[in-house]
């Protein structure tokens, strides 16, 4: 059976890769893409895709859904756009696969509830790279034995949200496996605000933004006289595409929202 897929953000770094992935997949059909600028009416007009990519571009999500009836909608846009997109999709019972990061806890709760009410499957995956999911799993396991942790996440300098969705998700998984406690000296004092990074349950998280980086993370576990480092690197956006494909295939079998690729592996 062929899955009818639409993608938001086709001009973006991730969106472009996702377009190629869906176009190449034998069990998927790319029925439409969503842009927020009136630049082109067809994918080929962007001049970035081969001429056989004859796919209509929409700038209105409701019209796209009503006319092209996608079963799955992949969102790779911005934290500003993704929440409204997800709500609209669930109201129409179109299954979202959300790669865009930056959901707040309240927004996550709301869309989870909306998916349940509409009995519509949805996946929000802060990281589509299988290696990154394993990094999170191993980190959660290590925290049972080495509960003093700091996270350093490193991304390209065009990323809009900090800390990264992966960093937050890692901290949440670790938090579930260790008692919350404040790390560092009880009297420590920042002479430059922010020096110690963000705080999640006493765990510090640091965000590096530099040209040349793609998506990387180190989880540091300190113990007496020892240190364990778990690191994952995505060197290009291709690293995310097997996860995108897996999510499109899995979401059609779901009727609730799943947060995190680790729950599908
Ligand atoms: P990007 O290159 O900036 O691409 C985002 C694209 O979305 C841009 O072309 C932008 O257009 C477009 N856009 C913005 N608002 C839109 C809207 N309302 N409707 C349709 N298109 C819209 O960013 P990226 O690196 O591809 O990343 C996209 C998102 O994926 C980010 O949130 C990033 O954190 C996340 N990400 C997730 C993973 C994962 O594994 N889950 C991996 C990497 C990145 P303009 O340029 O005209 O604004």
PDB file of C-alpha atoms and ligand atoms in Angstrom:
ATOM      1  CA  UNK A   1       0.000   0.000   0.000  1.00  0.00           C
ATOM      2  CA  UNK A   2       1.267   3.465  -0.869  1.00  0.00           C
ATOM      3  CA  UNK A   3       1.239   6.086   1.887  1.00  0.00           C
ATOM      4  CA  UNK A   4       0.166   9.578   0.794  1.00  0.00           C
ATOM      5  CA  UNK A   5       2.689  11.986   2.336  1.00  0.00           C
ATOM      6  CA  UNK A   6       2.973  15.778   2.454  1.00  0.00           C
ATOM      7  CA  UNK A   7       5.986  17.731   3.740  1.00  0.00           C
ATOM      8  CA  UNK A   8       6.232  21.213   5.257  1.00  0.00           C
ATOM      9  CA  UNK A   9       9.472  23.155   4.798  1.00  0.00           C
ATOM     10  CA  UNK A  10      10.674  21.715   1.438  1.00  0.00           C
ATOM     11  CA  UNK A  11      13.254  24.494   0.909  1.00  0.00           C
ATOM     12  CA  UNK A  12      14.879  23.852   4.291  1.00  0.00           C
ATOM     13  CA  UNK A  13      17.935  21.681   4.961  1.00  0.00           C
ATOM     14  CA  UNK A  14      15.896  18.857   6.504  1.00  0.00           C
ATOM     15  CA  UNK A  15      12.835  19.330   4.300  1.00  0.00           C
ATOM     16  CA  UNK A  16      14.893  18.998   1.126  1.00  0.00           C
ATOM     17  CA  UNK A  17      16.364  15.664   2.275  1.00  0.00           C
ATOM     18  CA  UNK A  18      12.917  14.462   3.312  1.00  0.00           C
ATOM     19  CA  UNK A  19      11.527  15.301  -0.147  1.00  0.00           C
ATOM     20  CA  UNK A  20      14.225  13.104  -1.756  1.00  0.00           C
ATOM     21  CA  UNK A  21      13.591  10.326   0.790  1.00  0.00           C
ATOM     22  CA  UNK A  22       9.849  10.186   0.152  1.00  0.00           C
ATOM     23  CA  UNK A  23      10.257  10.511  -3.633  1.00  0.00           C
ATOM     24  CA  UNK A  24      12.652   7.538  -3.609  1.00  0.00           C
ATOM     25  CA  UNK A  25      10.514   5.348  -1.310  1.00  0.00           C
ATOM     26  CA  UNK A  26       8.535   2.726  -3.205  1.00  0.00           C
ATOM     27  CA  UNK A  27       5.785   2.578  -0.570  1.00  0.00           C
ATOM     28  CA  UNK A  28       5.213   6.374  -0.411  1.00  0.00           C
ATOM     29  CA  UNK A  29       3.832   9.089  -2.650  1.00  0.00           C
ATOM     30  CA  UNK A  30       4.664  12.763  -2.097  1.00  0.00           C
ATOM     31  CA  UNK A  31       1.295  14.376  -2.812  1.00  0.00           C
ATOM     32  CA  UNK A  32       2.076  17.990  -1.803  1.00  0.00           C
ATOM     33  CA  UNK A  33       4.458  20.274   0.047  1.00  0.00           C
ATOM     34  CA  UNK A  34       3.727  23.288   2.247  1.00  0.00           C
ATOM     35  CA  UNK A  35       5.698  26.524   2.050  1.00  0.00           C
ATOM     36  CA  UNK A  36       4.886  29.767   3.831  1.00  0.00           C
ATOM     37  CA  UNK A  37       6.138  31.948   0.986  1.00  0.00           C
ATOM     38  CA  UNK A  38       4.518  32.264  -2.435  1.00  0.00           C
ATOM     39  CA  UNK A  39       7.664  31.342  -4.357  1.00  0.00           C
ATOM     40  CA  UNK A  40       6.534  28.467  -6.544  1.00  0.00           C
ATOM     41  CA  UNK A  41       3.438  26.471  -7.380  1.00  0.00           C
ATOM     42  CA  UNK A  42       5.337  23.249  -8.114  1.00  0.00           C
ATOM     43  CA  UNK A  43       8.460  21.680  -6.528  1.00  0.00           C
ATOM     44  CA  UNK A  44      10.335  21.838  -9.838  1.00  0.00           C
ATOM     45  CA  UNK A  45       9.916  25.651  -9.925  1.00  0.00           C
ATOM     46  CA  UNK A  46      12.313  25.942  -6.953  1.00  0.00           C
ATOM     47  CA  UNK A  47      15.081  24.925  -9.384  1.00  0.00           C
ATOM     48  CA  UNK A  48      16.561  22.699  -6.678  1.00  0.00           C
ATOM     49  CA  UNK A  49      14.806  19.456  -7.527  1.00  0.00           C
ATOM     50  CA  UNK A  50      14.868  17.222 -10.623  1.00  0.00           C
ATOM     51  CA  UNK A  51      12.161  17.882 -13.200  1.00  0.00           C
ATOM     52  CA  UNK A  52      10.393  14.584 -12.498  1.00  0.00           C
ATOM     53  CA  UNK A  53       9.499  15.943  -9.012  1.00  0.00           C
ATOM     54  CA  UNK A  54       6.108  17.147 -10.207  1.00  0.00           C
ATOM     55  CA  UNK A  55       4.539  17.979  -6.815  1.00  0.00           C
ATOM     56  CA  UNK A  56       2.177  20.832  -6.015  1.00  0.00           C
ATOM     57  CA  UNK A  57       3.242  23.521  -3.516  1.00  0.00           C
ATOM     58  CA  UNK A  58       0.605  24.950  -1.147  1.00  0.00           C
ATOM     59  CA  UNK A  59       0.858  27.925   1.169  1.00  0.00           C
ATOM     60  CA  UNK A  60      -2.317  27.125   3.105  1.00  0.00           C
ATOM     61  CA  UNK A  61      -2.383  23.971   5.215  1.00  0.00           C
ATOM     62  CA  UNK A  62      -6.177  23.608   5.282  1.00  0.00           C
ATOM     63  CA  UNK A  63      -6.405  23.834   1.475  1.00  0.00           C
ATOM     64  CA  UNK A  64      -3.563  21.336   1.098  1.00  0.00           C
ATOM     65  CA  UNK A  65      -5.333  18.827   3.348  1.00  0.00           C
ATOM     66  CA  UNK A  66      -8.749  19.307   1.748  1.00  0.00           C
ATOM     67  CA  UNK A  67      -7.467  19.028  -1.836  1.00  0.00           C
ATOM     68  CA  UNK A  68      -4.676  16.450  -1.566  1.00  0.00           C
ATOM     69  CA  UNK A  69      -5.844  14.336   1.403  1.00  0.00           C
ATOM     70  CA  UNK A  70      -2.430  13.284   2.735  1.00  0.00           C
ATOM     71  CA  UNK A  71      -2.408  10.437   5.269  1.00  0.00           C
ATOM     72  CA  UNK A  72       0.857  11.566   6.846  1.00  0.00           C
ATOM     73  CA  UNK A  73       2.285  15.063   7.121  1.00  0.00           C
ATOM     74  CA  UNK A  74       5.975  15.567   7.911  1.00  0.00           C
ATOM     75  CA  UNK A  75       6.795  18.924   9.527  1.00  0.00           C
ATOM     76  CA  UNK A  76      10.341  20.261   9.256  1.00  0.00           C
ATOM     77  CA  UNK A  77       9.768  23.988   9.729  1.00  0.00           C
ATOM     78  CA  UNK A  78      10.277  26.241  12.743  1.00  0.00           C
ATOM     79  CA  UNK A  79       9.263  26.228  16.417  1.00  0.00           C
ATOM     80  CA  UNK A  80       6.942  29.164  15.611  1.00  0.00           C
ATOM     81  CA  UNK A  81       4.920  27.299  12.959  1.00  0.00           C
ATOM     82  CA  UNK A  82       4.868  23.709  14.137  1.00  0.00           C
ATOM     83  CA  UNK A  83       2.389  23.935  17.022  1.00  0.00           C
ATOM     84  CA  UNK A  84      -0.409  25.426  14.898  1.00  0.00           C
ATOM     85  CA  UNK A  85       0.354  22.944  12.089  1.00  0.00           C
ATOM     86  CA  UNK A  86       0.117  19.983  14.468  1.00  0.00           C
ATOM     87  CA  UNK A  87      -3.215  21.103  15.902  1.00  0.00           C
ATOM     88  CA  UNK A  88      -4.717  21.616  12.434  1.00  0.00           C
ATOM     89  CA  UNK A  89      -3.469  18.210  11.263  1.00  0.00           C
ATOM     90  CA  UNK A  90      -4.966  16.417  14.257  1.00  0.00           C
ATOM     91  CA  UNK A  91      -8.280  18.226  13.830  1.00  0.00           C
ATOM     92  CA  UNK A  92      -8.390  16.906  10.248  1.00  0.00           C
ATOM     93  CA  UNK A  93      -7.225  13.436  11.440  1.00  0.00           C
ATOM     94  CA  UNK A  94      -4.081  13.661   9.302  1.00  0.00           C
ATOM     95  CA  UNK A  95      -1.185  11.909  11.056  1.00  0.00           C
ATOM     96  CA  UNK A  96       1.686  14.267  11.901  1.00  0.00           C
ATOM     97  CA  UNK A  97       5.341  13.209  11.907  1.00  0.00           C
ATOM     98  CA  UNK A  98       7.007  16.128  13.613  1.00  0.00           C
ATOM     99  CA  UNK A  99      10.753  16.644  13.354  1.00  0.00           C
ATOM    100  CA  UNK A 100      10.613  20.336  14.171  1.00  0.00           C
ATOM    101  CA  UNK A 101      11.821  20.949  17.712  1.00  0.00           C
ATOM    102  CA  UNK A 102      10.830  23.558  20.267  1.00  0.00           C
ATOM    103  CA  UNK A 103       7.510  22.307  21.716  1.00  0.00           C
ATOM    104  CA  UNK A 104       6.862  23.472  25.291  1.00  0.00           C
ATOM    105  CA  UNK A 105       5.640  20.924  27.858  1.00  0.00           C
ATOM    106  CA  UNK A 106       2.179  22.519  27.794  1.00  0.00           C
ATOM    107  CA  UNK A 107       2.000  22.331  23.988  1.00  0.00           C
ATOM    108  CA  UNK A 108       3.114  18.698  24.074  1.00  0.00           C
ATOM    109  CA  UNK A 109       0.401  17.876  26.575  1.00  0.00           C
ATOM    110  CA  UNK A 110      -2.222  19.650  24.492  1.00  0.00           C
ATOM    111  CA  UNK A 111      -1.368  17.907  21.212  1.00  0.00           C
ATOM    112  CA  UNK A 112      -1.130  14.536  23.003  1.00  0.00           C
ATOM    113  CA  UNK A 113      -4.664  15.079  24.286  1.00  0.00           C
ATOM    114  CA  UNK A 114      -5.873  16.247  20.860  1.00  0.00           C
ATOM    115  CA  UNK A 115      -4.421  13.104  19.218  1.00  0.00           C
ATOM    116  CA  UNK A 116      -6.244  10.961  21.785  1.00  0.00           C
ATOM    117  CA  UNK A 117      -9.561  12.790  21.282  1.00  0.00           C
ATOM    118  CA  UNK A 118      -9.291  12.449  17.493  1.00  0.00           C
ATOM    119  CA  UNK A 119      -7.938   8.870  17.687  1.00  0.00           C
ATOM    120  CA  UNK A 120      -5.180   9.950  15.331  1.00  0.00           C
ATOM    121  CA  UNK A 121      -1.642   8.614  15.382  1.00  0.00           C
ATOM    122  CA  UNK A 122       1.177  11.139  15.660  1.00  0.00           C
ATOM    123  CA  UNK A 123       4.919  11.045  16.203  1.00  0.00           C
ATOM    124  CA  UNK A 124       7.045  13.839  17.599  1.00  0.00           C
ATOM    125  CA  UNK A 125      10.696  12.892  17.241  1.00  0.00           C
ATOM    126  CA  UNK A 126      13.214  15.465  18.521  1.00  0.00           C
ATOM    127  CA  UNK A 127      15.883  13.337  16.847  1.00  0.00           C
ATOM    128  CA  UNK A 128      15.393  11.002  13.874  1.00  0.00           C
ATOM    129  CA  UNK A 129      18.955   9.605  14.019  1.00  0.00           C
ATOM    130  CA  UNK A 130      19.014   6.049  15.345  1.00  0.00           C
ATOM    131  CA  UNK A 131      22.483   6.605  16.865  1.00  0.00           C
ATOM    132  CA  UNK A 132      21.192   9.598  18.820  1.00  0.00           C
ATOM    133  CA  UNK A 133      18.301   7.542  20.170  1.00  0.00           C
ATOM    134  CA  UNK A 134      20.778   4.894  21.338  1.00  0.00           C
ATOM    135  CA  UNK A 135      22.907   7.641  22.930  1.00  0.00           C
ATOM    136  CA  UNK A 136      19.832   8.728  24.927  1.00  0.00           C
ATOM    137  CA  UNK A 137      18.991   5.155  25.960  1.00  0.00           C
ATOM    138  CA  UNK A 138      22.569   4.425  27.082  1.00  0.00           C
ATOM    139  CA  UNK A 139      22.712   7.736  28.959  1.00  0.00           C
ATOM    140  CA  UNK A 140      19.485   6.940  30.816  1.00  0.00           C
ATOM    141  CA  UNK A 141      20.912   3.548  31.778  1.00  0.00           C
ATOM    142  CA  UNK A 142      24.261   4.997  32.909  1.00  0.00           C
ATOM    143  CA  UNK A 143      22.496   7.554  35.141  1.00  0.00           C
ATOM    144  CA  UNK A 144      21.291   4.734  37.411  1.00  0.00           C
ATOM    145  CA  UNK A 145      24.905   4.073  38.387  1.00  0.00           C
ATOM    146  CA  UNK A 146      26.530   7.483  37.794  1.00  0.00           C
ATOM    147  CA  UNK A 147      23.911  10.107  38.704  1.00  0.00           C
ATOM    148  CA  UNK A 148      26.111  13.225  38.345  1.00  0.00           C
ATOM    149  CA  UNK A 149      25.614  14.359  34.759  1.00  0.00           C
ATOM    150  CA  UNK A 150      26.177  17.342  32.494  1.00  0.00           C
ATOM    151  CA  UNK A 151      24.980  17.543  28.875  1.00  0.00           C
ATOM    152  CA  UNK A 152      26.741  19.442  26.117  1.00  0.00           C
ATOM    153  CA  UNK A 153      24.771  19.731  22.879  1.00  0.00           C
ATOM    154  CA  UNK A 154      26.434  21.246  19.813  1.00  0.00           C
ATOM    155  CA  UNK A 155      24.626  22.464  16.674  1.00  0.00           C
ATOM    156  CA  UNK A 156      25.065  24.670  13.590  1.00  0.00           C
ATOM    157  CA  UNK A 157      24.616  28.397  14.220  1.00  0.00           C
ATOM    158  CA  UNK A 158      21.295  28.671  12.320  1.00  0.00           C
ATOM    159  CA  UNK A 159      19.416  26.645  14.939  1.00  0.00           C
ATOM    160  CA  UNK A 160      16.614  28.701  16.524  1.00  0.00           C
ATOM    161  CA  UNK A 161      15.903  26.913  19.811  1.00  0.00           C
ATOM    162  CA  UNK A 162      18.196  26.188  22.748  1.00  0.00           C
ATOM    163  CA  UNK A 163      18.677  23.836  24.397  1.00  0.00           C
ATOM    164  CA  UNK A 164      18.032  21.316  21.628  1.00  0.00           C
ATOM    165  CA  UNK A 165      15.018  18.996  21.717  1.00  0.00           C
ATOM    166  CA  UNK A 166      17.440  16.074  21.965  1.00  0.00           C
ATOM    167  CA  UNK A 167      19.219  17.667  24.929  1.00  0.00           C
ATOM    168  CA  UNK A 168      15.957  18.192  26.795  1.00  0.00           C
ATOM    169  CA  UNK A 169      14.712  14.714  25.940  1.00  0.00           C
ATOM    170  CA  UNK A 170      18.009  13.198  27.164  1.00  0.00           C
ATOM    171  CA  UNK A 171      17.717  15.108  30.432  1.00  0.00           C
ATOM    172  CA  UNK A 172      14.122  13.917  30.887  1.00  0.00           C
ATOM    173  CA  UNK A 173      15.118  10.273  30.325  1.00  0.00           C
ATOM    174  CA  UNK A 174      18.025  10.637  32.764  1.00  0.00           C
ATOM    175  CA  UNK A 175      15.776  12.402  35.307  1.00  0.00           C
ATOM    176  CA  UNK A 176      13.462   9.393  35.291  1.00  0.00           C
ATOM    177  CA  UNK A 177      16.396   7.209  36.395  1.00  0.00           C
ATOM    178  CA  UNK A 178      18.049   9.296  39.111  1.00  0.00           C
ATOM    179  CA  UNK A 179      16.877  11.318  42.086  1.00  0.00           C
ATOM    180  CA  UNK A 180      16.810  15.072  41.321  1.00  0.00           C
ATOM    181  CA  UNK A 181      19.756  16.747  43.017  1.00  0.00           C
ATOM    182  CA  UNK A 182      21.780  19.925  42.623  1.00  0.00           C
ATOM    183  CA  UNK A 183      25.256  19.391  41.241  1.00  0.00           C
ATOM    184  CA  UNK A 184      28.384  21.447  41.741  1.00  0.00           C
ATOM    185  CA  UNK A 185      29.456  23.292  44.900  1.00  0.00           C
ATOM    186  CA  UNK A 186      26.491  24.443  47.042  1.00  0.00           C
ATOM    187  CA  UNK A 187      28.018  27.945  47.189  1.00  0.00           C
ATOM    188  CA  UNK A 188      28.986  28.216  43.511  1.00  0.00           C
ATOM    189  CA  UNK A 189      28.430  31.659  41.997  1.00  0.00           C
ATOM    190  CA  UNK A 190      28.311  32.708  38.331  1.00  0.00           C
ATOM    191  CA  UNK A 191      30.456  35.776  37.718  1.00  0.00           C
ATOM    192  CA  UNK A 192      29.078  35.784  34.157  1.00  0.00           C
ATOM    193  CA  UNK A 193      25.344  34.850  34.108  1.00  0.00           C
ATOM    194  CA  UNK A 194      24.646  31.638  32.227  1.00  0.00           C
ATOM    195  CA  UNK A 195      28.168  30.229  32.697  1.00  0.00           C
ATOM    196  CA  UNK A 196      26.848  27.061  34.300  1.00  0.00           C
ATOM    197  CA  UNK A 197      24.261  26.509  31.546  1.00  0.00           C
ATOM    198  CA  UNK A 198      20.563  25.633  31.843  1.00  0.00           C
ATOM    199  CA  UNK A 199      19.212  23.609  34.758  1.00  0.00           C
ATOM    200  CA  UNK A 200      16.960  20.561  34.412  1.00  0.00           C
ATOM    201  CA  UNK A 201      16.392  18.853  37.794  1.00  0.00           C
ATOM    202  CA  UNK A 202      19.837  19.983  38.934  1.00  0.00           C
ATOM    203  CA  UNK A 203      21.440  18.683  35.717  1.00  0.00           C
ATOM    204  CA  UNK A 204      23.310  21.315  33.707  1.00  0.00           C
ATOM    205  CA  UNK A 205      22.838  21.582  29.952  1.00  0.00           C
ATOM    206  CA  UNK A 206      25.109  23.637  27.696  1.00  0.00           C
ATOM    207  CA  UNK A 207      24.359  24.710  24.107  1.00  0.00           C
ATOM    208  CA  UNK A 208      27.165  25.334  21.606  1.00  0.00           C
ATOM    209  CA  UNK A 209      26.243  27.034  18.286  1.00  0.00           C
ATOM    210  CA  UNK A 210      28.963  27.155  15.617  1.00  0.00           C
ATOM    211  CA  UNK A 211      29.368  27.096  11.853  1.00  0.00           C
ATOM    212  CA  UNK A 212      30.542  23.716  10.582  1.00  0.00           C
ATOM    213  CA  UNK A 213      28.554  21.696  13.120  1.00  0.00           C
ATOM    214  CA  UNK A 214      25.428  19.686  12.222  1.00  0.00           C
ATOM    215  CA  UNK A 215      23.991  17.993  15.363  1.00  0.00           C
ATOM    216  CA  UNK A 216      26.144  16.537  18.139  1.00  0.00           C
ATOM    217  CA  UNK A 217      25.807  15.732  21.815  1.00  0.00           C
ATOM    218  CA  UNK A 218      28.003  14.602  24.683  1.00  0.00           C
ATOM    219  CA  UNK A 219      26.655  13.318  27.972  1.00  0.00           C
ATOM    220  CA  UNK A 220      29.301  13.457  30.692  1.00  0.00           C
ATOM    221  CA  UNK A 221      29.001  11.259  33.795  1.00  0.00           C
ATOM    222  CA  UNK A 222      31.378  12.053  36.642  1.00  0.00           C
ATOM    223  CA  UNK A 223      32.272   9.608  39.409  1.00  0.00           C
ATOM    224  CA  UNK A 224      35.061   9.433  41.951  1.00  0.00           C
ATOM    225  CA  UNK A 225      38.280   9.279  39.959  1.00  0.00           C
ATOM    226  CA  UNK A 226      36.477   8.439  36.717  1.00  0.00           C
ATOM    227  CA  UNK A 227      34.423   9.847  33.891  1.00  0.00           C
ATOM    228  CA  UNK A 228      32.164   8.269  31.281  1.00  0.00           C
ATOM    229  CA  UNK A 229      31.405  10.170  28.068  1.00  0.00           C
ATOM    230  CA  UNK A 230      28.649   9.101  25.665  1.00  0.00           C
ATOM    231  CA  UNK A 231      28.789  10.998  22.388  1.00  0.00           C
ATOM    232  CA  UNK A 232      26.800  11.014  19.175  1.00  0.00           C
ATOM    233  CA  UNK A 233      27.533  12.949  15.959  1.00  0.00           C
ATOM    234  CA  UNK A 234      25.285  13.569  12.986  1.00  0.00           C
ATOM    235  CA  UNK A 235      27.667  14.654  10.217  1.00  0.00           C
ATOM    236  CA  UNK A 236      24.950  15.324   7.659  1.00  0.00           C
ATOM    237  CA  UNK A 237      21.160  15.376   7.341  1.00  0.00           C
ATOM    238  CA  UNK A 238      21.176  11.970   5.668  1.00  0.00           C
ATOM    239  CA  UNK A 239      21.660  10.564   9.186  1.00  0.00           C
ATOM    240  CA  UNK A 240      18.051  11.515  10.009  1.00  0.00           C
ATOM    241  CA  UNK A 241      16.339  10.045   6.964  1.00  0.00           C
ATOM    242  CA  UNK A 242      16.022   6.368   7.926  1.00  0.00           C
ATOM    243  CA  UNK A 243      14.220   7.631  11.051  1.00  0.00           C
ATOM    244  CA  UNK A 244      11.916   9.865   8.981  1.00  0.00           C
ATOM    245  CA  UNK A 245      11.006   6.900   6.781  1.00  0.00           C
ATOM    246  CA  UNK A 246      10.439   4.635   9.776  1.00  0.00           C
ATOM    247  CA  UNK A 247       8.152   7.218  11.421  1.00  0.00           C
ATOM    248  CA  UNK A 248       6.036   7.628   8.266  1.00  0.00           C
ATOM    249  CA  UNK A 249       5.597   3.858   8.097  1.00  0.00           C
ATOM    250  CA  UNK A 250       4.846   3.501  11.827  1.00  0.00           C
ATOM    251  CA  UNK A 251       2.516   6.457  12.307  1.00  0.00           C
ATOM    252  CA  UNK A 252      -0.169   4.952  10.059  1.00  0.00           C
ATOM    253  CA  UNK A 253      -0.455   2.072  12.560  1.00  0.00           C
ATOM    254  CA  UNK A 254      -0.915   4.347  15.612  1.00  0.00           C
ATOM    255  CA  UNK A 255      -3.977   6.015  17.123  1.00  0.00           C
ATOM    256  CA  UNK A 256      -2.226   8.067  19.826  1.00  0.00           C
ATOM    257  CA  UNK A 257       0.797  10.380  19.975  1.00  0.00           C
ATOM    258  CA  UNK A 258       4.248   8.878  20.480  1.00  0.00           C
ATOM    259  CA  UNK A 259       7.012  11.214  21.661  1.00  0.00           C
ATOM    260  CA  UNK A 260      10.503  10.032  20.775  1.00  0.00           C
ATOM    261  CA  UNK A 261      11.830   7.545  18.231  1.00  0.00           C
ATOM    262  CA  UNK A 262      13.089   5.333  21.072  1.00  0.00           C
ATOM    263  CA  UNK A 263       9.488   4.271  21.684  1.00  0.00           C
ATOM    264  CA  UNK A 264       9.261   2.822  18.171  1.00  0.00           C
ATOM    265  CA  UNK A 265      12.530   0.890  17.934  1.00  0.00           C
TER     266      UNK A 265
HETATM  267  P1  LIG B   1      15.848  25.318   7.894  1.00  0.00           P
HETATM  268  O1  LIG B   1      16.892  24.949   6.926  1.00  0.00           O
HETATM  269  O2  LIG B   1      15.799  26.707   8.459  1.00  0.00           O
HETATM  270  O3  LIG B   1      14.426  24.982   7.236  1.00  0.00           O
HETATM  271  C1  LIG B   1      13.188  25.373   7.722  1.00  0.00           C
HETATM  272  C2  LIG B   1      12.299  25.661   6.520  1.00  0.00           C
HETATM  273  O4  LIG B   1      10.954  25.818   6.950  1.00  0.00           O
HETATM  274  C3  LIG B   1      12.688  26.961   5.789  1.00  0.00           C
HETATM  275  O5  LIG B   1      12.722  26.716   4.398  1.00  0.00           O
HETATM  276  C4  LIG B   1      11.550  27.905   6.167  1.00  0.00           C
HETATM  277  O6  LIG B   1      11.343  28.875   5.180  1.00  0.00           O
HETATM  278  C5  LIG B   1      10.404  26.931   6.252  1.00  0.00           C
HETATM  279  N1  LIG B   1       9.248  27.420   6.998  1.00  0.00           N
HETATM  280  C6  LIG B   1       9.216  28.278   8.037  1.00  0.00           C
HETATM  281  N2  LIG B   1       7.953  28.463   8.452  1.00  0.00           N
HETATM  282  C7  LIG B   1       7.172  27.692   7.647  1.00  0.00           C
HETATM  283  C8  LIG B   1       5.778  27.472   7.544  1.00  0.00           C
HETATM  284  N3  LIG B   1       4.912  28.071   8.367  1.00  0.00           N
HETATM  285  N4  LIG B   1       5.320  26.630   6.590  1.00  0.00           N
HETATM  286  C9  LIG B   1       6.167  26.020   5.742  1.00  0.00           C
HETATM  287  N5  LIG B   1       7.504  26.205   5.746  1.00  0.00           N
HETATM  288  C10 LIG B   1       7.996  27.032   6.701  1.00  0.00           C
HETATM  289  O7  LIG B   1      15.893  24.350   9.170  1.00  0.00           O
HETATM  290  P2  LIG B   1      16.312  22.798   9.210  1.00  0.00           P
HETATM  291  O8  LIG B   1      17.725  22.659   9.616  1.00  0.00           O
HETATM  292  O9  LIG B   1      15.829  22.130   7.990  1.00  0.00           O
HETATM  293  O10 LIG B   1      15.450  22.315  10.470  1.00  0.00           O
HETATM  294  C11 LIG B   1      14.045  22.350  10.462  1.00  0.00           C
HETATM  295  C12 LIG B   1      13.543  21.910  11.834  1.00  0.00           C
HETATM  296  O11 LIG B   1      13.900  20.543  12.046  1.00  0.00           O
HETATM  297  C13 LIG B   1      14.145  22.689  13.022  1.00  0.00           C
HETATM  298  O12 LIG B   1      13.174  22.839  14.031  1.00  0.00           O
HETATM  299  C14 LIG B   1      15.262  21.785  13.515  1.00  0.00           C
HETATM  300  O13 LIG B   1      15.540  21.966  14.890  1.00  0.00           O
HETATM  301  C15 LIG B   1      14.612  20.430  13.290  1.00  0.00           C
HETATM  302  N6  LIG B   1      15.546  19.318  13.135  1.00  0.00           N
HETATM  303  C16 LIG B   1      15.094  18.119  13.598  1.00  0.00           C
HETATM  304  C17 LIG B   1      15.871  17.002  13.460  1.00  0.00           C
HETATM  305  C18 LIG B   1      15.324  15.702  13.953  1.00  0.00           C
HETATM  306  O14 LIG B   1      16.024  14.688  13.856  1.00  0.00           O
HETATM  307  N7  LIG B   1      14.101  15.666  14.477  1.00  0.00           N
HETATM  308  C19 LIG B   1      17.128  17.087  12.861  1.00  0.00           C
HETATM  309  C20 LIG B   1      17.562  18.315  12.380  1.00  0.00           C
HETATM  310  C21 LIG B   1      16.750  19.429  12.514  1.00  0.00           C
HETATM  311  P3  LIG B   1      12.151  30.305   5.230  1.00  0.00           P
HETATM  312  O15 LIG B   1      13.570  29.964   5.002  1.00  0.00           O
HETATM  313  O16 LIG B   1      11.523  31.096   4.135  1.00  0.00           O
HETATM  314  O17 LIG B   1      11.894  30.871   6.579  1.00  0.00           O
END
